[in-house]
Short mmCIF file of C-alpha atoms in Angstrom, two decimals:
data_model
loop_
_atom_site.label_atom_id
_atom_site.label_comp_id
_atom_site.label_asym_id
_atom_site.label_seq_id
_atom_site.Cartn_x
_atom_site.Cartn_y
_atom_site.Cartn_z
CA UNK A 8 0.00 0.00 0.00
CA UNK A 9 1.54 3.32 -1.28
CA UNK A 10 2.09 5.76 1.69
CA UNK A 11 -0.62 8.34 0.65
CA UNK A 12 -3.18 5.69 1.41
CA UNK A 13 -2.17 4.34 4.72
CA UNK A 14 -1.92 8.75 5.72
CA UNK A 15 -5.68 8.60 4.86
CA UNK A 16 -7.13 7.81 8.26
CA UNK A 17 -9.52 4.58 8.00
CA UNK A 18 -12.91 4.98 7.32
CA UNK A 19 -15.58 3.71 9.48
CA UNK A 20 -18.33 2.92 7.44
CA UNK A 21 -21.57 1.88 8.69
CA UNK A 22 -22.82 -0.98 5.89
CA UNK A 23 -24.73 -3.96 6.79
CA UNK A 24 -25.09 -6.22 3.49
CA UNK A 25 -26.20 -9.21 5.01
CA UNK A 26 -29.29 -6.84 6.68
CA UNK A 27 -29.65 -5.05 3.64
CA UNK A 28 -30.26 -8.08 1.62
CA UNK A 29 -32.05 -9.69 4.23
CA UNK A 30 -34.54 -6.77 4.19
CA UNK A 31 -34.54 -6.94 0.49
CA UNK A 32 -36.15 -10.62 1.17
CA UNK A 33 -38.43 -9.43 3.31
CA UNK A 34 -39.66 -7.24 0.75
CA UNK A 35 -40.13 -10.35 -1.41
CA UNK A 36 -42.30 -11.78 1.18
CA UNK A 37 -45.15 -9.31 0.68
CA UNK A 38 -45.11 -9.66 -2.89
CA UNK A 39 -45.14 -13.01 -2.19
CA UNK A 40 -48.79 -12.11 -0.25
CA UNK A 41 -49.83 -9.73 -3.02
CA UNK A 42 -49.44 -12.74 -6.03
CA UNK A 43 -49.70 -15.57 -3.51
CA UNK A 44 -53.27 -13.89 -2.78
CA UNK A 45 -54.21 -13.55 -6.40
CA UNK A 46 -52.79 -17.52 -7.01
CA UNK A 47 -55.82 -18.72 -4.59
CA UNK A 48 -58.16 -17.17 -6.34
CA UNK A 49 -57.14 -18.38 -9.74
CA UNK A 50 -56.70 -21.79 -8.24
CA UNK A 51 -60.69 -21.60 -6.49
CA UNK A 52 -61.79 -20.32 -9.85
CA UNK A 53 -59.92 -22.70 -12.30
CA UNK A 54 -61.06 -25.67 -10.04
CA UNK A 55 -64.82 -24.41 -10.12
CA UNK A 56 -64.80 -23.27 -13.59
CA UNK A 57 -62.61 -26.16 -15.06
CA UNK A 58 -64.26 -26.31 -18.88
CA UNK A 59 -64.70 -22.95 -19.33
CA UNK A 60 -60.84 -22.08 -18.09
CA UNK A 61 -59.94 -24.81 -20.55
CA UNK A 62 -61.77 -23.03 -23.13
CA UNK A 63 -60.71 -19.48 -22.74
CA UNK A 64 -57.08 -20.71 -22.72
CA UNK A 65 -57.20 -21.32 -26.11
CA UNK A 66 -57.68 -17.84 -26.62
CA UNK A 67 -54.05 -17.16 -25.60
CA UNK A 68 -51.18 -16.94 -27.82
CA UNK A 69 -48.69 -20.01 -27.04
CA UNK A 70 -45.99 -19.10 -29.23
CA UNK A 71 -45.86 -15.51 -27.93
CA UNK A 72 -45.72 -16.93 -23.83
CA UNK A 73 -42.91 -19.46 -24.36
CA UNK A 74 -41.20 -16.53 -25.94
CA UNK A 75 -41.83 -14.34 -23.21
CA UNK A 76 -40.66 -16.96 -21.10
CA UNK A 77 -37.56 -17.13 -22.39
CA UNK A 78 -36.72 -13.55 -22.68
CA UNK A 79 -37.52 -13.40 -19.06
CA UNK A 80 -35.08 -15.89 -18.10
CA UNK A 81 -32.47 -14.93 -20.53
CA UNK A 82 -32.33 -11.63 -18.70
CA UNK A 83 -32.68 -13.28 -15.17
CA UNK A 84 -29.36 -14.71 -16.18
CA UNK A 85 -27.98 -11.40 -17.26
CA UNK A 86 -28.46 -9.66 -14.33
CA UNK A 87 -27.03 -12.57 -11.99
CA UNK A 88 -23.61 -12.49 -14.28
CA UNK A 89 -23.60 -8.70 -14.09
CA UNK A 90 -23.04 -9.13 -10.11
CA UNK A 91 -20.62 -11.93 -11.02
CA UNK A 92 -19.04 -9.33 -13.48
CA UNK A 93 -18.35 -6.65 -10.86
CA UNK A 94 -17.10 -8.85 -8.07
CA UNK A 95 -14.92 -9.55 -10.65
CA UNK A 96 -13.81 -5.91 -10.91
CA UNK A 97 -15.05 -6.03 -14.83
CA UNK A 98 -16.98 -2.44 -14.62
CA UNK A 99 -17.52 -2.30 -18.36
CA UNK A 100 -19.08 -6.54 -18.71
CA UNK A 101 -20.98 -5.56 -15.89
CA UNK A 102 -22.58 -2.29 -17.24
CA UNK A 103 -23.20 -4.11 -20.40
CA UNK A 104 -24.92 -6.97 -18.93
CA UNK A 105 -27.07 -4.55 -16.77
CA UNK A 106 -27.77 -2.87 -20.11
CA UNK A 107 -28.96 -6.22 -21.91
CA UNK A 108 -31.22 -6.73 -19.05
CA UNK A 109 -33.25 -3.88 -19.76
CA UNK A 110 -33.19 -4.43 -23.41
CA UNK A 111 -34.75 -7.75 -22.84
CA UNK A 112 -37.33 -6.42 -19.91
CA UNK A 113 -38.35 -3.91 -22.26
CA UNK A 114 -38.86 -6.70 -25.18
CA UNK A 115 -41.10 -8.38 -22.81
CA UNK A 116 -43.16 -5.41 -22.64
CA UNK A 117 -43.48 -5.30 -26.61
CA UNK A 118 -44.39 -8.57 -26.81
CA UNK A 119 -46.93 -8.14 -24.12
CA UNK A 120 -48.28 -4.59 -25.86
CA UNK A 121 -49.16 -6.79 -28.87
CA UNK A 122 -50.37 -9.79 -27.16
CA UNK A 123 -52.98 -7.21 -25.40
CA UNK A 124 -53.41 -5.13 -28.58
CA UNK A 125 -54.69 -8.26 -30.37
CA UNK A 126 -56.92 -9.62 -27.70
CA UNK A 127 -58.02 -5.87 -27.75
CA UNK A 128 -58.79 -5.83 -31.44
CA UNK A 129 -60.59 -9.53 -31.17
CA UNK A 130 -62.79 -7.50 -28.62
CA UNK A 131 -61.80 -9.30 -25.58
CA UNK A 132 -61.29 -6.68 -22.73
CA UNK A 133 -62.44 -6.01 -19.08
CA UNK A 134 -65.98 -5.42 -19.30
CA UNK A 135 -66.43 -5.51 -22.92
CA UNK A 136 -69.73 -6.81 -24.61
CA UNK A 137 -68.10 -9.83 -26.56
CA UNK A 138 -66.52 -10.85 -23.09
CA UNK A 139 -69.40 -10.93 -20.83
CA UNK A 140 -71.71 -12.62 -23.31
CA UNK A 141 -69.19 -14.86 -22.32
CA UNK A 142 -69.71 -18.06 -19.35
CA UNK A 143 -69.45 -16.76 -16.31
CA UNK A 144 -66.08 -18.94 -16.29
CA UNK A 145 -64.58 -17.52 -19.26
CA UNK A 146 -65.46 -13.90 -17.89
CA UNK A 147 -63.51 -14.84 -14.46
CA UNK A 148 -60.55 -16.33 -16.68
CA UNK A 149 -59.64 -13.01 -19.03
CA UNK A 150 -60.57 -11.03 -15.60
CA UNK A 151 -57.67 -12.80 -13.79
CA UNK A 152 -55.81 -13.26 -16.77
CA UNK A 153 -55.46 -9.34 -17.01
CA UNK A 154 -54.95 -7.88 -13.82
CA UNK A 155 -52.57 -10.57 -12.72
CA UNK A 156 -50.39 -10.30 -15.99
CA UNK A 157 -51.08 -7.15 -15.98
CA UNK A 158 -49.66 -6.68 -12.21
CA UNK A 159 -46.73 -8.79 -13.54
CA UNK A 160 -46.23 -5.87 -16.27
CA UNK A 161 -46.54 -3.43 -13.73
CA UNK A 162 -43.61 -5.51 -11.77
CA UNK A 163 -41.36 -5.78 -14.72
CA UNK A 164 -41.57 -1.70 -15.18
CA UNK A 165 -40.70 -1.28 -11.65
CA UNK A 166 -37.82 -3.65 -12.02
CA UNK A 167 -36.61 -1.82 -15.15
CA UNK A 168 -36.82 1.23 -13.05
CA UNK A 169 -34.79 -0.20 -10.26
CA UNK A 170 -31.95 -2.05 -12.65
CA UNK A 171 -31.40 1.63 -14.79
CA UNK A 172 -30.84 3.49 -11.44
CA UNK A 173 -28.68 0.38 -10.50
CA UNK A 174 -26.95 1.42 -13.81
CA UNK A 175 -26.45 4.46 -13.37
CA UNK A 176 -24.60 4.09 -9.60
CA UNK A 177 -22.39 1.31 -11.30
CA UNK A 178 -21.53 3.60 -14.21
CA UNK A 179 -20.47 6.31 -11.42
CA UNK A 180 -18.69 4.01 -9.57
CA UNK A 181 -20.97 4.02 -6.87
CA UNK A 182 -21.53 0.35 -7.03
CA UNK A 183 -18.12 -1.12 -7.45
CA UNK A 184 -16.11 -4.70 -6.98
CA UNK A 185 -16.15 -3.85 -3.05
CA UNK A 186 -19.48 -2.61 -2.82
CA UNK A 187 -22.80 -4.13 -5.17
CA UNK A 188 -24.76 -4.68 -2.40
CA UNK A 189 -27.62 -2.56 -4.24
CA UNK A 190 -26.88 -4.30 -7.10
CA UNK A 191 -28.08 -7.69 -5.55
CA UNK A 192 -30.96 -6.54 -4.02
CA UNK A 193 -32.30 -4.96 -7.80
CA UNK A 194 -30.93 -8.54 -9.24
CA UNK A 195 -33.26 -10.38 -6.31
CA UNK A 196 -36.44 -8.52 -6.79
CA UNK A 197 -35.24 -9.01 -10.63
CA UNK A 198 -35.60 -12.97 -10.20
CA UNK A 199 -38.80 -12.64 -7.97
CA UNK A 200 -40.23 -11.58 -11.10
CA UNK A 201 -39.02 -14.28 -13.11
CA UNK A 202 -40.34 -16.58 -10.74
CA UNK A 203 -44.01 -15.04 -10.51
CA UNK A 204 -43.84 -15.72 -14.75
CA UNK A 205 -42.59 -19.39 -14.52
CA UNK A 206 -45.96 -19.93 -12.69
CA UNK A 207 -47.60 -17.30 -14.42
CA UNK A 208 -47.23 -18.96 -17.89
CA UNK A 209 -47.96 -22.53 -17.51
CA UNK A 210 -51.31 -21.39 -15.51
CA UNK A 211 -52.40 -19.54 -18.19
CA UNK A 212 -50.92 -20.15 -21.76
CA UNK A 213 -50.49 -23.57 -21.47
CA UNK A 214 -54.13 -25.45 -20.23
CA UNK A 215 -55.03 -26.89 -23.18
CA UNK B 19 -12.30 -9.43 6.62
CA UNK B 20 -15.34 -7.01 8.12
CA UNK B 21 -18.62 -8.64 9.18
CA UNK B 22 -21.42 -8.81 7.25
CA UNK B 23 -19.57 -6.97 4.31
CA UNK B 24 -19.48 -7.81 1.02
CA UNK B 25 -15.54 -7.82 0.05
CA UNK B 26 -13.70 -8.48 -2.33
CA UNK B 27 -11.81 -11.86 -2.31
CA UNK B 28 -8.63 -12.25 -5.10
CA UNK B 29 -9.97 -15.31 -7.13
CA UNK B 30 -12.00 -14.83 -9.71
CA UNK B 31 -15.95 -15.77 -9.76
CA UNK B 32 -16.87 -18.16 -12.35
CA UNK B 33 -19.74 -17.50 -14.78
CA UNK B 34 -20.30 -20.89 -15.80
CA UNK B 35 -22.80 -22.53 -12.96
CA UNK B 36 -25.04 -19.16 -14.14
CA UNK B 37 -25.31 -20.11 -17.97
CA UNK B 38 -25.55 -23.82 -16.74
CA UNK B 39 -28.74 -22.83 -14.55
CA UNK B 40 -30.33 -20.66 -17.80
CA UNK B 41 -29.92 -23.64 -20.09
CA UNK B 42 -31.56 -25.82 -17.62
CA UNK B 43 -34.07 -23.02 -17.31
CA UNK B 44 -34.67 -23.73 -21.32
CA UNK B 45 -34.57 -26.74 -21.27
CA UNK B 46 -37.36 -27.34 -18.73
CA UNK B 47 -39.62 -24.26 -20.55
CA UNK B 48 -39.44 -26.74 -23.71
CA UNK B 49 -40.15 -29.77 -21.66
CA UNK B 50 -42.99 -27.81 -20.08
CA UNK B 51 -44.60 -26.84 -23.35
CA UNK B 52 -44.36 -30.06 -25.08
CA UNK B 53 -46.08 -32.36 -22.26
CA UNK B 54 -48.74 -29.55 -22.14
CA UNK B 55 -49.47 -30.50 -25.80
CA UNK B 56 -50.05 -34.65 -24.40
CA UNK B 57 -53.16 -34.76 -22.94
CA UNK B 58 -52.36 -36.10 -19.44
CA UNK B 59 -55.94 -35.42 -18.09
CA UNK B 60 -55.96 -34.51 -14.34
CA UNK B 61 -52.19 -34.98 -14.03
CA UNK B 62 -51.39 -32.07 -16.49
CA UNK B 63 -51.37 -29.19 -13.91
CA UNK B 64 -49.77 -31.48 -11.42
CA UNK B 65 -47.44 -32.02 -13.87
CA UNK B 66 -46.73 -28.31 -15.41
CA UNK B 67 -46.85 -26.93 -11.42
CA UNK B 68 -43.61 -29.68 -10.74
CA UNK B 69 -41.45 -28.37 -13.59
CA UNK B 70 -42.56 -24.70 -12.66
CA UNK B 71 -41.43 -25.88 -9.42
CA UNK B 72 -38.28 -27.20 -10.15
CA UNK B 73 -37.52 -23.87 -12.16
CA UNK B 74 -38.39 -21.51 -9.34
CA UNK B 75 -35.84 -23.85 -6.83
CA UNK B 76 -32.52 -23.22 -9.28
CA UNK B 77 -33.59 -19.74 -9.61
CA UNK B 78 -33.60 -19.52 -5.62
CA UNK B 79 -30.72 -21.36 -5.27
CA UNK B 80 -28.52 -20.10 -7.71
CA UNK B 81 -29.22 -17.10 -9.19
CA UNK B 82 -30.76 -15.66 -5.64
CA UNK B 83 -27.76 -17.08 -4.48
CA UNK B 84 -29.30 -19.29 -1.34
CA UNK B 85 -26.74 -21.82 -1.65
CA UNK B 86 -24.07 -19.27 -0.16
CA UNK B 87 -26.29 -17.23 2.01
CA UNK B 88 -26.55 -17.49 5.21
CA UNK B 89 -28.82 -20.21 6.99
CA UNK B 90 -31.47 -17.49 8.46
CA UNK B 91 -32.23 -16.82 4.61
CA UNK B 92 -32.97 -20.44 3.98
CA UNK B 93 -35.67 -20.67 7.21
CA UNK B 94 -37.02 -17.31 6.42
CA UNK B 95 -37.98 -18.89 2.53
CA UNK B 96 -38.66 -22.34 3.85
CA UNK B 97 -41.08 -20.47 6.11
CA UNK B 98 -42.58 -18.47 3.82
CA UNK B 99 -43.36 -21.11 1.18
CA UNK B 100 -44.57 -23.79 3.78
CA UNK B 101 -47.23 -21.25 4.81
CA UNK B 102 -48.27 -20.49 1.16
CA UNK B 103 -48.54 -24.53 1.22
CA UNK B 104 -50.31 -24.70 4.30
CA UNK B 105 -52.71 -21.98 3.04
CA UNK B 106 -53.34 -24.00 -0.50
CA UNK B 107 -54.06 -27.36 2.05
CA UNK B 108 -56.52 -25.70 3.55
CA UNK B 109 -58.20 -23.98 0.81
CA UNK B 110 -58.87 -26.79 -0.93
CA UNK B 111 -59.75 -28.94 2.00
CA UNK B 112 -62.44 -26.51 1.96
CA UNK B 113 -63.39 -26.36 -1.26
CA UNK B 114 -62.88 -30.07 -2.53
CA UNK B 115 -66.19 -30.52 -0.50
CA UNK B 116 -67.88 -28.03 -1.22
CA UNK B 117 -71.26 -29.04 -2.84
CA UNK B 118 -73.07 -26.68 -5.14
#
């Protein structure tokens, strides 16, 4: 060590990663409640309305979910190796990673805008008439259908929020090879999201 | 090395179990659309909930990094998910019966 840093007096920082990660799990337990909530009631309905859920399924685009699907975990990955990246002290790999992560979130969304924009155009929307001439079933189907993908979207927004203000610190050198802590805690709520989809997508696009 | 602080250790962290996990990841997406396509009759969700299972454990594990963290983390999860089981159990205990 040169003998300018050793002058520099030690500094005592007050960081907690462990706690700050922990309470980033936390977090992830109420979201937990909020989808875990929203899972019962698809499960009560689907098991009451077990024809009709069939039926409505095959509504949704396949092709279009398995896509999604693996967009979603492509970037799940990319945001794990960015941390990976700057442990490794690789600023610029990790910055680039973070980038590609947002590129993909935000080709979710696309996909999703036309998936919607169809269904839209076919006339299937909350409360529209072709949709509650509908079973009763059907009706409950589309209704959770949108407002828990729809939630989802919402999710993946926030997340892209989080990950390009993650950027941004790691660009500044704010989040750095001694110091990502924030970094995890974006890439955890990041997964937590991918998660909510892998359950997401076989419950909906794939009842056949 | 400081408590509770992430630092910085002088061998290098290895990228491959994370591109491992994604292709697995694939792999089981695949798997999970083609058996939705064989009609499996009341075993189908069963099935498709497994695989979605199995998916949401290696993302846990490795890319929420459990397998390092400490134990608490592990208890805290284990916790949370057995009550989101225990909630299901009872749920449909209820509603398995229910006549209408």
């Amino acid at each position: 060590m040169s003998d300018i840093q050793s002058a520099v007096p030690a500094q005592h920082v007050h960081r907690d990663d462990v706690g700050s990660r922990m309470g980033v799990w936390l977090f992830l337990f109420t979201e937990l409640i909020l989808f875990g909530g929203m899972f019962f009631l698809y499960s009560v309905y689907r098991f009451m309305n077990q024809d009709a859920f069939h039926l409505a399924a095959k509504e949704l685009n396949t092709l279009i979910g398995t896509f999604n699907t693996a967009i979603l975990l492509t970037s799940s990955l990319t945001i794990a190796l960015s941390i990976v990246a700057i442990r490794n002290d690789n600023k610029k790999l990790s910055i680039f990673l973070q980038l590609i992560t947002l590129v993909l979130a935000f080709g979710f969304l696309v996909n999703k805008f036309f998936e919607w924009s169809a269904k839209f155009q076919h006339g299937i929307y909350p409360g529209s008439e072709l949709l509650l001439a509908k079973e009763k079933g059907e009706i409950l189907f589309f209704g959770l259908y949108y407002v828990m993908t729809g939630l989802h979207g919402l999710h993946v927004i926030i997340g892209m929020c989080v990950i390009g203000w993650i950027t941004v610190y790691t660009i500044k050198g704010k989040i750095n090879k001694d110091s990502f802590v924030k970094l995890e805690g974006a890439g955890l709520y990041w997964h937590l999201v991918d998660i909510i989809w892998i359950f997401l997508f076989p419950l909906f696009y794939l009842i056949t | 090395m400081i408590e509770n602080q992430n630092t910085h250790e002088a061998h290098a962290h290895s990228y491959g179990i994370y591109i491992l996990v994604w292709l697995g990841l694939l792999a089981l997406t695949v798997v999970t659309v083609t058996v939705a396509g064989l009609n499996f009759g009341a075993l189908t969700v069963g099935t498709a909930l497994l695989i979605a299972s199995v998916k949401s454990f290696l993302v846990l594990k490795i890319f929420m990094h459990l397998n390092v963290e400490q134990k608490v983390f592990k208890v805290f999860v284990g916790v949370a998910l057995l009550f989101i089981v225990i909630s299901f159990a009872l749920l449909f205990a209820d509603y398995s019966f229910l006549r209408v």
